[in-house]
Amino acid sequence: MPHLLHPTAPRNGAPTRGTDGRFQRVRAPEENLPVEAGGPDSAGLEESLDPVEGPGPMPDAAPPAAQPLPEDRFLNRELSWLDFNARVLALAEDPRTPLLERAKFLAIFASNLDEFYMVRVAGLKRRLSAGLPVRGGDRLPLRTQLELVAEKTADLAARHAACFVDDVLPRLAEEDIRILRWSDLDDPERERLRTWFREHIFPVLTPLAVDPAHPFPYISGRSLNLAVSVRDPDGGSELFARVKVPNNVPRFVRVARDQPGVRFLPLEDLISVHLGQLFSGMQVVECHLFRVTRNAEVEVDEDRDEDLLQALERELARRRFGPPVRLEVAASISDHMLELLVRELDMDSQDVLRVRGLLDLSALWQVYGEADRPDLKDPPFVPATHPRLTEGEVPRSVFATLRDGDVLVHHPYHSFATSVQRFIEQAAADPDVLAIKQTLYRTSGDSPIVDALVDAAAAGKQVVVLVELKARFDEVANIGWARTLERAGCHVVYGLVGLKTHCKTALVVRQEGNQIRRYCHIGTGNYHPKTARLYEDFGMLTADPEIGADLTDLFNVLTGYSRQTAYRRLLVAPQGIRSGLIERIEREIAHVRLGMPGLVQFKVNALVDEEITDALYRASRAGVHVDLLIRGMCTLRPGVPGLSENIRVRSILGRFLEHSRIFRFGNNGDAEFWMGSADLMHRNLDRRVEALVQVSDPVARAELDQVLTAAFSPDVDAFELAGDGSWSRRTGTDEVPLTHLQELLLHRVGGTAS
């Protein structure tokens, strides 16, 4: 469907969506503007326009855009996040999704929920216990939020388990991919696994008794554990013990590799049937699996601690002892065993989840990886080299290419290795390059980017690397990279006190004859070659002198004492992104009041910032059309008459994680595009160094226009948000199926393999 990749919004006249979702010219009020099918009534449309343009309130009344906004205009961010994970679960439940991809989405849902509890729920609990005030525009009391989260999580966990037990597991068995129980095995298989258990598992198990001489053991976060009740056969009361399932061996044991199909046995099953060897002479009364999730936030007082790296290492050692925030137990657990766990772990009953089937379905990644069934997965693809970076018969440097104009790469459709990675590697090897400056938020375990920076330092170049030590869950890896780079002779800094450095920037300074030229990369994603094959991101490579000057100034802020806040072609948080975006939203409002078009389109991961949300509400009331493509949390209520009837919110999920951030403003036909690292959240706009860059290259602007136009097309598969906070999926029909945006883009660059 190639028409999806071409703009549908006309440039002459204010764009509005018709019944097919495409833009149409707004007619003047005297033309009797019709009501959209399924849209607000005519009174709601009139109220969203400035009074001077048609019927409205009396002259002494405030225009709609200036009237007070309702107090209930924000959705709760925690519940919105759970709605996002419900959309991930919907992909697992969808029978059109390839079977092993469904298993993968079940694993992603489980991992997402773990992190939600480790960070978000833990934060709510910490604020509640400390008596801190409520944050968030919805103003829900903390205790109420926790109750609603627990209720919604229980419903989603039940759906998650049902999808696995009742649907995906039987379908996998039909394809001869089986997750068995001990009772399903024949005698030779059992004997073989008994031998394997005795030689490989039994020596590392340590049963821990609980009695007056043995306190209840520490339960590490996200570990699988067996709660065991034993009794002396000669009489006596039941005794409790805990056995930890080893986490340094695969969760699923391959039953036999010399037979067709793939057959797994959960490791906890193998341990359970051999408990008699651990409790010799005792009778095992019952045994149940349980799992604890703990607070994983790390807090470092940067004003007090002189060495941030050492302080962070100390806090990471304490992280594993964070308070528990969730207890998952097997559905079969007895009431008295559950009461014991809740009491000993000092947990609230609302944080207990009884799970049907297997606990911790993130382990399905192992099944996905070991099942060699490409017919049950998405078709493989090879990322394409951007046409401007194709070397041809005579290899051409990235620098020569950028002197001819900017290059906008779109990962994973465009190869990271032949674009961003090649840019850094060529800079490291080029004798004319004098300096490389780069930010590193996350990277891979065997990072070619880090290797290139090490090589550049060894070659005598000045290499400055800002390593963000506080990148959540990557702290240990980043500490390692920081030390590696320091040993290689790179200048390593850790950013600004009180702020995370989240911007994705690289600056190469090159001597060319008698002049210095600067080459830049600014992206929406990390310098991580592995996630660049899984995350959808944009990156701009440019030799634009103004952007080069901006990045020079930005690195002076990051590495020195410069306090610059104004830039030529950048918006930089925490000072400039919120105000810069709101200024441009207000400009669209002004355009509409003068009878010109008004259009705002954002593609981000999250929208929870109240000031930007309110600006979008004001824009909608003024008649600006607002399109939002939001992968995760959204606290804005779209489609509410008199408030947001000109706003629509979509979410697109698929085989790639939608991660890029793009901002488009109609600007009366001369569209203005920005892209960068910032989501519309307090943490990004107030507590991080983020950077957005204005995209001015005509070809790059056209590419962004095509992607956004396709994303908002009525012919694309997407989830849509209603004003009450509910999400629904547009799926099309068998006769007229919808196109998936990611498949469309794969075909555009020729990345899909046969």
GROMACS .gro file of N, CA and C in nm, residues 31 110 118 228 239 327 399-400 544 573 609 640 651 754:
model
   42
   31GLU      N    1  -1.989   2.796   0.629
   31GLU     CA    2  -2.008   2.686   0.535
   31GLU      C    3  -2.075   2.567   0.601
  110ALA      N    4   0.611  -1.028   3.116
  110ALA     CA    5   0.658  -1.065   3.250
  110ALA      C    6   0.774  -0.976   3.293
  118MET      N    7   0.949  -0.312   4.054
  118MET     CA    8   1.079  -0.278   4.112
  118MET      C    9   1.101  -0.128   4.118
  228VAL      N   10   0.912  -2.539   5.130
  228VAL     CA   11   0.900  -2.682   5.156
  228VAL      C   12   0.856  -2.704   5.300
  239LEU      N   13   0.775  -2.867   5.972
  239LEU     CA   14   0.886  -2.772   5.972
  239LEU      C   15   0.898  -2.709   5.834
  327LEU      N   16   0.485  -1.048   4.592
  327LEU     CA   17   0.506  -1.191   4.617
  327LEU      C   18   0.420  -1.270   4.520
  399PHE      N   19   3.268   1.097   0.605
  399PHE     CA   20   3.288   1.242   0.611
  399PHE      C   21   3.263   1.306   0.474
  400ALA      N   22   3.310   1.243   0.367
  400ALA     CA   23   3.286   1.297   0.233
  400ALA      C   24   3.137   1.298   0.202
  544ASP      N   25   2.662   1.991   0.949
  544ASP     CA   26   2.608   2.126   0.960
  544ASP      C   27   2.689   2.206   1.062
  573ALA      N   28   1.734   1.996   2.748
  573ALA     CA   29   1.679   1.991   2.883
  573ALA      C   30   1.796   1.990   2.982
  609ASP      N   31   0.380   1.474   3.121
  609ASP     CA   32   0.410   1.608   3.171
  609ASP      C   33   0.285   1.695   3.163
  640VAL      N   34  -1.239   1.441   2.413
  640VAL     CA   35  -1.338   1.489   2.509
  640VAL      C   36  -1.398   1.619   2.456
  651SER      N   37  -0.124   0.413   1.954
  651SER     CA   38  -0.007   0.338   2.001
  651SER      C   39   0.016   0.224   1.904
  754SER      N   40   1.356  -1.336   0.247
  754SER     CA   41   1.257  -1.434   0.204
  754SER      C   42   1.272  -1.561   0.285
   0.00000   0.00000   0.00000
